[in-house]
Coordinates of C-alpha atoms and ligand atoms in Angstrom, one line a residue:
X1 CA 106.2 144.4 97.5
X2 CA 103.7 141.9 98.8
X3 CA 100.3 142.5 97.1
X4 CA 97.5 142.2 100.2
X5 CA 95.0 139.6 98.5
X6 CA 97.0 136.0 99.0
X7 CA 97.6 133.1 97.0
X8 CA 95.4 129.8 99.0
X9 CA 97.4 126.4 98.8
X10 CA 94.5 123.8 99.5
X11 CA 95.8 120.0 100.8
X12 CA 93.1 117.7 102.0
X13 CA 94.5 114.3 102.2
X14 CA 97.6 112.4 102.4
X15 CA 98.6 111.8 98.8
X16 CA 98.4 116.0 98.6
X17 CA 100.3 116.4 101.6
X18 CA 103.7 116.1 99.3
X19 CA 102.9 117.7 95.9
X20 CA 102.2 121.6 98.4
X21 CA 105.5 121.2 100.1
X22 CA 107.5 121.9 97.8
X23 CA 105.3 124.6 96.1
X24 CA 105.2 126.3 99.7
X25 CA 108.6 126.3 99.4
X26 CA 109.2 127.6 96.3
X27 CA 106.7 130.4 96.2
X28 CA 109.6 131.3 99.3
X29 CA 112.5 131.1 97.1
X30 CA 111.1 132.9 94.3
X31 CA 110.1 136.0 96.7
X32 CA 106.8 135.4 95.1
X33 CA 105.0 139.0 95.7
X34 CA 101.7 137.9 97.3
X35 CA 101.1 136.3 100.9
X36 CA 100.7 132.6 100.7
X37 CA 97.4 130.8 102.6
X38 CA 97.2 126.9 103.5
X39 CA 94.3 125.5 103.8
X40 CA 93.5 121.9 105.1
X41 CA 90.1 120.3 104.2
X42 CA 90.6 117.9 106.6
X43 CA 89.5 115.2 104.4
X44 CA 92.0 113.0 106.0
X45 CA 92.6 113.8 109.6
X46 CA 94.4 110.8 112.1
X47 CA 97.7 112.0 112.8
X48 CA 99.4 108.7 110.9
X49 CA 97.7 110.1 107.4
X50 CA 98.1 114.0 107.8
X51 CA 100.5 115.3 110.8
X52 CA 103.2 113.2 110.5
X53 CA 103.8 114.6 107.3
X54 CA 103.4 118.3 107.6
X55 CA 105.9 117.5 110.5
X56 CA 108.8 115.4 108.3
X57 CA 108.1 117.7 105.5
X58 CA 108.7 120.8 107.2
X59 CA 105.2 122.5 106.2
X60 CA 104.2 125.3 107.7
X61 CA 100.5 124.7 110.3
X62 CA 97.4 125.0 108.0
X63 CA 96.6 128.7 108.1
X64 CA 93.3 127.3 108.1
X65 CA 91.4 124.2 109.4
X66 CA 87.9 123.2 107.6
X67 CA 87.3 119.9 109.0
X68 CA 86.1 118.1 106.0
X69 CA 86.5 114.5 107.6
X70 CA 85.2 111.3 106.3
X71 CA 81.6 110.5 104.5
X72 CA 80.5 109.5 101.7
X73 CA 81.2 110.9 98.2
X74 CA 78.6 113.4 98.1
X75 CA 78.7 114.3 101.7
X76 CA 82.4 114.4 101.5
X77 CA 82.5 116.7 99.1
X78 CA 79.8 118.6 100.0
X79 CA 81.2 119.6 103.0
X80 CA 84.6 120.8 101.7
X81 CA 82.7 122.7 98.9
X82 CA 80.6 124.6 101.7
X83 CA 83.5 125.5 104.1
X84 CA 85.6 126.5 101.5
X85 CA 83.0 128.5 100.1
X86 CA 82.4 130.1 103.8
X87 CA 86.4 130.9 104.1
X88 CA 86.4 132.6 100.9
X89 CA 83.8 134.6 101.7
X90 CA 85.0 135.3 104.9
X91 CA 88.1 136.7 103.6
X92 CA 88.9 140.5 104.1
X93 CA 89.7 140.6 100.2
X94 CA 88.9 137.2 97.9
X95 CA 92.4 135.5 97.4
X96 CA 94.2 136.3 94.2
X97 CA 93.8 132.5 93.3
X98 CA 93.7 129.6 94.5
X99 CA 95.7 126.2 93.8
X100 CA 95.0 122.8 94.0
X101 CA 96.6 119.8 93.7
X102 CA 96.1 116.0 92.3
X103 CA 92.8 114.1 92.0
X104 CA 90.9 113.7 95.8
X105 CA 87.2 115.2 96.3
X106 CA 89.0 118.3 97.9
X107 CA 90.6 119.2 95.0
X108 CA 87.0 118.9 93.2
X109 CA 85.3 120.5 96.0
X110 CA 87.5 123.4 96.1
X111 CA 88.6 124.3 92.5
X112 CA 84.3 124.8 92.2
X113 CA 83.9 126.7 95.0
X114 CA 87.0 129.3 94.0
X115 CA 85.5 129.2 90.2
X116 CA 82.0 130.1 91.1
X117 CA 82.9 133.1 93.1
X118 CA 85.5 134.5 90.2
X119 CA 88.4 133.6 91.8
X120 CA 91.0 132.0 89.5
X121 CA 92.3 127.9 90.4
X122 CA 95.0 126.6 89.2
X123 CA 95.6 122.8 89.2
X124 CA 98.8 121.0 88.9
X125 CA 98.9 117.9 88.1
X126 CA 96.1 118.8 85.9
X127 CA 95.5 116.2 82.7
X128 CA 96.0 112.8 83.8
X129 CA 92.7 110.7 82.7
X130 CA 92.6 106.3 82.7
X131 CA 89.7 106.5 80.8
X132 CA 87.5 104.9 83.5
X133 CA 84.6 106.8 84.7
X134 CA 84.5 104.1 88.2
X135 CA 87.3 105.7 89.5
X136 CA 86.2 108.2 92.0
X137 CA 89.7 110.1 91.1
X138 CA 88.9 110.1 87.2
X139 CA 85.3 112.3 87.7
X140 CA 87.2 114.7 90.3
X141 CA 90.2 114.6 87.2
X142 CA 87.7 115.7 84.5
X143 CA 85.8 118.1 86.2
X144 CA 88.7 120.0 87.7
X145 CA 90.4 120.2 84.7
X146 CA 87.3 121.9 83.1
X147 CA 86.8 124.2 85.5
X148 CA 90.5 125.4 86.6
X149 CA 92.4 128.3 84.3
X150 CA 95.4 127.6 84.6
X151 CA 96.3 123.5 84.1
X152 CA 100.1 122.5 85.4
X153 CA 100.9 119.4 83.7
X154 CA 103.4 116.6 85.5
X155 CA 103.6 114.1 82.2
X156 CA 103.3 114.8 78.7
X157 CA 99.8 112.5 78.3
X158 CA 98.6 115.3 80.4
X159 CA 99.4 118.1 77.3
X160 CA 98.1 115.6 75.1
X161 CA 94.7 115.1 77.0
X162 CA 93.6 118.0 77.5
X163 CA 94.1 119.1 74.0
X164 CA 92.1 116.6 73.0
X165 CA 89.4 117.8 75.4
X166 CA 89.6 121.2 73.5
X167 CA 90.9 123.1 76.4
X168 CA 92.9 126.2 74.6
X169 CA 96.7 125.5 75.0
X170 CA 97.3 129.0 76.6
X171 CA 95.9 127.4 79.8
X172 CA 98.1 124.1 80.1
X173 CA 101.4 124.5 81.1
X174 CA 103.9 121.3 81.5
X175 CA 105.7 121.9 84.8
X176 CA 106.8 117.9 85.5
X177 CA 105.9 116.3 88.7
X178 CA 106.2 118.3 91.7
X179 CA 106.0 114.7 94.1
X180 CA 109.2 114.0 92.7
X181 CA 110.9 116.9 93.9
X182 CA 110.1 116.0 97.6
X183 CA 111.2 112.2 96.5
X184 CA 114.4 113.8 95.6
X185 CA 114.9 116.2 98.5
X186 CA 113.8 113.6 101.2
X187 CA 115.7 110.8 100.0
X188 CA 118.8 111.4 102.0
X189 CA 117.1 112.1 104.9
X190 CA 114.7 108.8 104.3
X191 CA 117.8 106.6 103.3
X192 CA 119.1 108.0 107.0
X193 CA 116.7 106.6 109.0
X194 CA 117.6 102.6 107.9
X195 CA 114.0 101.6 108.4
X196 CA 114.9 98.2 107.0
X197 CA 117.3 97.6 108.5
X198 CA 115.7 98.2 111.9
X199 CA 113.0 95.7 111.0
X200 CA 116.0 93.2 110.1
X201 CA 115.5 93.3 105.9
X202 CA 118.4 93.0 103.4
X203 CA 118.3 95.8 100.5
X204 CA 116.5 93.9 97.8
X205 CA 115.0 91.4 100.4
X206 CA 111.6 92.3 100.9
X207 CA 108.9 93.5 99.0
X208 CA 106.4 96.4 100.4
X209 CA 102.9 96.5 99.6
X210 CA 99.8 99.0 99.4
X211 CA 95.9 98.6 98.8
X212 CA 94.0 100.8 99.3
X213 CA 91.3 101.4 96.4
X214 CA 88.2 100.3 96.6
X215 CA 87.9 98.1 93.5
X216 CA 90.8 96.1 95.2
X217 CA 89.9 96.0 98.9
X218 CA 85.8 96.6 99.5
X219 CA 84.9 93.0 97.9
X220 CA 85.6 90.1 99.8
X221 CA 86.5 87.9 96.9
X222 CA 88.9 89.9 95.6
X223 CA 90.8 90.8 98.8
X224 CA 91.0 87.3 99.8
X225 CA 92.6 86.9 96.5
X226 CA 95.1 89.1 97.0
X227 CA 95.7 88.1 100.5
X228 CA 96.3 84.6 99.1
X229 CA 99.2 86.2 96.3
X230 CA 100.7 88.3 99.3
X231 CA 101.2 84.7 101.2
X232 CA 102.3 83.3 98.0
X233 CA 105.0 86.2 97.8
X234 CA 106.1 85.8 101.3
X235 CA 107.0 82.2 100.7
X236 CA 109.9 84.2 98.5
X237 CA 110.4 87.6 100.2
X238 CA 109.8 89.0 103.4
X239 CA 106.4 91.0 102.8
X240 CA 106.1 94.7 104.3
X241 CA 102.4 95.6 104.5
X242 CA 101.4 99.1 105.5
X243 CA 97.6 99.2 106.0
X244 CA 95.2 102.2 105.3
X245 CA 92.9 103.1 107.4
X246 CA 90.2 101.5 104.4
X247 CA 91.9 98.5 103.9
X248 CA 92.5 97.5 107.6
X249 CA 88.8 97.7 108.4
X250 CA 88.1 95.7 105.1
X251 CA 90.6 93.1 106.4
X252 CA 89.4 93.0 110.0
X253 CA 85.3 92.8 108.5
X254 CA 85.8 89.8 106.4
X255 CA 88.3 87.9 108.8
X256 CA 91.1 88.2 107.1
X257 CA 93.4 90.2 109.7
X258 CA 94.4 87.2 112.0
X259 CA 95.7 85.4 108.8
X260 CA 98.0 88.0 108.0
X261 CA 99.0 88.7 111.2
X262 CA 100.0 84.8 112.0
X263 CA 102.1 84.6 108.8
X264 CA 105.7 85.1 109.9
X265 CA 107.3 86.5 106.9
X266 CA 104.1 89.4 106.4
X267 CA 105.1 92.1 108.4
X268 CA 101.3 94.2 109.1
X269 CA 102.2 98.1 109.6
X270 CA 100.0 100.9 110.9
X271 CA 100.0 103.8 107.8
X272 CA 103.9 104.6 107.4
X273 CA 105.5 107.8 107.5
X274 CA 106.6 110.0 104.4
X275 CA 110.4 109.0 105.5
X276 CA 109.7 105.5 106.6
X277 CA 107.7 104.6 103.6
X278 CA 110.2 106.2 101.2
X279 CA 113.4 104.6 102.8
X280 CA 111.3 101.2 102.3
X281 CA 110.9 101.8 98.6
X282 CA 114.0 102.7 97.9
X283 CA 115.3 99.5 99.0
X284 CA 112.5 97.0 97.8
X285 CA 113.2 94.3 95.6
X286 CA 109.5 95.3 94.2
X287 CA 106.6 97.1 95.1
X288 CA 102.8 95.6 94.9
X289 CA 100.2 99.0 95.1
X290 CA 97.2 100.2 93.3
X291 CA 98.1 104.5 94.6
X292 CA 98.8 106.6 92.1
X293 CA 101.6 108.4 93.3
X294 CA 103.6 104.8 94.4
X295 CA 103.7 103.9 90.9
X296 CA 105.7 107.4 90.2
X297 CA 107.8 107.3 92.9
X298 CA 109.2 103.9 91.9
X299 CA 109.8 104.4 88.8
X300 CA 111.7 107.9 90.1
X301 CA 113.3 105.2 92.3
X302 CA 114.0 102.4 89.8
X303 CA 112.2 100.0 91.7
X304 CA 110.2 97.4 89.7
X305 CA 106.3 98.3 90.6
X306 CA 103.6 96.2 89.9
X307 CA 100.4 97.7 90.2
X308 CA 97.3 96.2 91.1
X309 CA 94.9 98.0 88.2
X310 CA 94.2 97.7 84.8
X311 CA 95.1 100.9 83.8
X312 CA 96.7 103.9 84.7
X313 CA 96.1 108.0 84.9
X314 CA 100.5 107.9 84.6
X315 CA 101.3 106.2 81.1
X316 CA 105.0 107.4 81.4
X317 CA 105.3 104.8 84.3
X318 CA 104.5 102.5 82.3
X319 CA 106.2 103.5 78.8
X320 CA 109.6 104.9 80.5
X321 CA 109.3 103.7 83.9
X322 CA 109.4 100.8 85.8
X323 CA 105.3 100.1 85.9
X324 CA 103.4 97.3 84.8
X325 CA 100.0 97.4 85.0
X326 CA 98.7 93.5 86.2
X327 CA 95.4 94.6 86.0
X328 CA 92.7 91.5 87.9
X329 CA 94.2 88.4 86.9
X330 CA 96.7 87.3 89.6
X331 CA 98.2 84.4 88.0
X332 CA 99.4 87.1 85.3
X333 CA 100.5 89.0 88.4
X334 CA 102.3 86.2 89.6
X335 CA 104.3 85.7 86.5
X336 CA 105.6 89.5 86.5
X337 CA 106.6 88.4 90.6
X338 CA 109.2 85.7 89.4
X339 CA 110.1 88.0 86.0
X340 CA 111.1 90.7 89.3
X341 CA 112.7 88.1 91.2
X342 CA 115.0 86.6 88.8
X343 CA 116.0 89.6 87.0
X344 CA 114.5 89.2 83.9
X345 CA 112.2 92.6 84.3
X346 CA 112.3 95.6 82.5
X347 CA 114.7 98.8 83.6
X348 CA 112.8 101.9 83.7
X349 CA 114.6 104.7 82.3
X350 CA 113.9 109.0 83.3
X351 CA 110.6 110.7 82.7
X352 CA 110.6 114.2 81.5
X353 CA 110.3 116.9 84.4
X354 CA 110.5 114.4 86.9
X355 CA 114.2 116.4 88.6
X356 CA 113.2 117.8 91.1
X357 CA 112.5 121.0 90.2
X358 CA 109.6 121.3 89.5
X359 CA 108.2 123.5 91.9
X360 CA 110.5 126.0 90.7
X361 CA 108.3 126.1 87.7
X362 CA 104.6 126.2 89.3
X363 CA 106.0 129.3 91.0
X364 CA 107.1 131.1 88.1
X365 CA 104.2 130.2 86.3
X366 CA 102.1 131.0 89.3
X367 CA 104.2 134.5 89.8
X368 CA 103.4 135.3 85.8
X369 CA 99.7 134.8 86.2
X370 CA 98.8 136.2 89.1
X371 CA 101.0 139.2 89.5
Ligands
LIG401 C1 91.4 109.2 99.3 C2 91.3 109.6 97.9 C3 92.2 108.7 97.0 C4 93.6 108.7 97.6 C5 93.5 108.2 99.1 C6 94.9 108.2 99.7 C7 89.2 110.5 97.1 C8 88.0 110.2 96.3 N1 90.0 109.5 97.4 O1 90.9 107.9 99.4 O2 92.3 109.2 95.7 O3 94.4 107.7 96.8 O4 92.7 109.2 99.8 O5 94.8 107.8 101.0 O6 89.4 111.7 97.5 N2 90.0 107.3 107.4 C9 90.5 107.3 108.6 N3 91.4 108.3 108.9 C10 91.7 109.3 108.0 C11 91.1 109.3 106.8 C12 90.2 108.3 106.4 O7 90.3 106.4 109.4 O8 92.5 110.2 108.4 C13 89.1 106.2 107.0 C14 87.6 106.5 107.1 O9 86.9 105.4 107.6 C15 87.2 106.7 105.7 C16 88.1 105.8 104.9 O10 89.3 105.8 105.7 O11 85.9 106.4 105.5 C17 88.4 106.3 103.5 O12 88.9 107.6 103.5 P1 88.5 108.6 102.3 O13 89.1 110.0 102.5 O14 87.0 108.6 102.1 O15 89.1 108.0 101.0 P2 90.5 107.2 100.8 O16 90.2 105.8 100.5 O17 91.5 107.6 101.8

């Protein structure tokens, strides 16, 4: 029987977008008994970083809308945190709990305004930590995960952690990376679409890149540093460049746009697809990014990554997967390059929990909690 007080999904911005499809989904499957709510912050809102993938991954429309939008940190937040706290309210019955997912302010913004009125949060991918406090992403990390109840971990540094945080085991759960599943049930599908192709690249000839953070792209120096390795690169593979909404402003503001553009072998993209982005790493001979979830995706993949940070919130990318971290110096970063490009780099091997499935598990843990 379906109980009347729901379970709220919450998905604010493109990197979340992935990790509630396949929860959505399996809270079907599982004939989970309570209504399921999903609620959009808004936090990002163009149609090439939210729509498009709500359409390609076969997610139901938000239930609800809050319009969250852009702003700084504290307005940002702030705003989610409000309208959340107004839909809650407004709600015939409060929601039997809420979950939420990753590391972006609406996952902060959220989980405190559920807490605060009693309602229990659950947070998967709950646990991940790079130790560095100037990470936007590493406050939200900390301060969700001492808030939530129930703590779904994707890696086993994640168990580990929060256990050293003193959080009481019977609130962590390892669950494995729910991302993954949608990697794995969108691959055929991505693979289908021959986006390389179509832009005339050889498997293995090309390399995709994506900046976005603001330690790589908001000072000039350093972005016209990495410009200068991306034209080194294209000198030996074609260069696929998707562009943020950030880092294209960033590029047009300190005149760095029209250089990239006139380079022949740097192809500039608008913000890519779930599918088109996927079918591109798949068959990349490398990929250059400081996101979080690219560097877990390749390493699903097997493609050599090569991110653009000096550390990481996902060690098993790095200890079982195909990640290196080449942190600020880009001669060191050029060296791992030519280590990709004449085979001599490391094969990643499987990371625990990372098959696909599991979804399956939030739900069941999800379905024992809250039934
Ligand atoms: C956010 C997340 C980051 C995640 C990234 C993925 C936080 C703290 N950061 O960073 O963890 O890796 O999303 O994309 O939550 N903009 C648009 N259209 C949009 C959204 C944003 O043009 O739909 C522009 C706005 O000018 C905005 C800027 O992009 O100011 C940055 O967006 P914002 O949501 O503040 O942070 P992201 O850098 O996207």
């Amino acid at each position: 029987m379906i109980e009347s007080s729901p379970v709220v999904f919450v998905a604010g911005a493109r990197p979340n977008f992935m990790k509630v499809a396949p929860m959505l989904r399996a809270m079907t499957s599982a004939a989970a008994p309570f209504e399921r709510v999903l609620v959009h912050t808004g936090q990002h809102y163009d149609a090439a970083m939210s729509d498009v993938f709500f359409r390609e991954l076969g997610m139901p429309a938000p239930d609800v809308h809050l319009n969250g939008g852009s702003g700084s940190h504290g307005a940002q937040t702030a705003r989610v945190l409000a309208s959340f706290e107004e839909y809650l309210l407004g709600c015939a019955a409060l929601p039997r709990g809420v979950v939420v997912v990753g590391d972006v302010n609406s996952t902060m913004a959220c989980a405190l305004a559920a807490v605060k009125l009693g309602v229990p949060v659950a947070h998967v991918e709950a646990g991940l930590r790079s130790f560095d406090r100037g990470m936007p992403e590493e406050i939200n990390r900390v301060v969700t995960d001492a808030i939530c109840d129930l703590l779904l971990t994707s890696e086993r540094a994640g168990d580990a952690n929060l256990a050293r945080e003193g959080i009481p085991p019977e609130r962590v759960r390892f669950v494995g990376n729910v991302m993954i599943d949608t990697l794995v049930h969108q691959l055929p599908a991505a693979r289908a679409l021959g986006v390389p192709a179509a832009m005339g690249l050889a498997p293995r000839g090309y390399a995709l890149v994506t900046l976005h953070r603001p330690s790589n792209v908001d000072e000039p120096a350093r972005l016209t540093a990495l410009v200068a390795l991306l034209e080194r690169l294209a000198a030996q593979r074609a260069v696929v460049f998707p562009t943020h909404p950030r880092t294209r402003e960033r590029l047009e503001r300190f005149g760095l746009i029209e250089r990239l553009r006139a380079h022949g072998a740097i192809l500039l993209r608008d913000p890519l697809g779930y599918r088109e982005n996927l079918g591109l790493m798949a068959d990349a001979a490398l990929v250059l990014t400081d996101s979080g979830g690219i560097q877990e995706e390749t390493t699903a993949l097997g493609v050599p990554c090569l991110t653009l940070r000096s550390n990481t919130e996902r060690p098993a990318t790095v200890t079982d997967g195909t990640n290196t971290l080449v942190g600020d110096d880009l001669d060191a970063a050029w060296a791992r390059v030519l280590e990709v490009l004449e085979g001599r780099y490391k094969r990643g091997g499987v990371v625990e929990g990372w098959d696909g499935h599991a979804a399956e598990r939030v739900a069941q843990v999800l379905i024992d909690a809250w039934r």
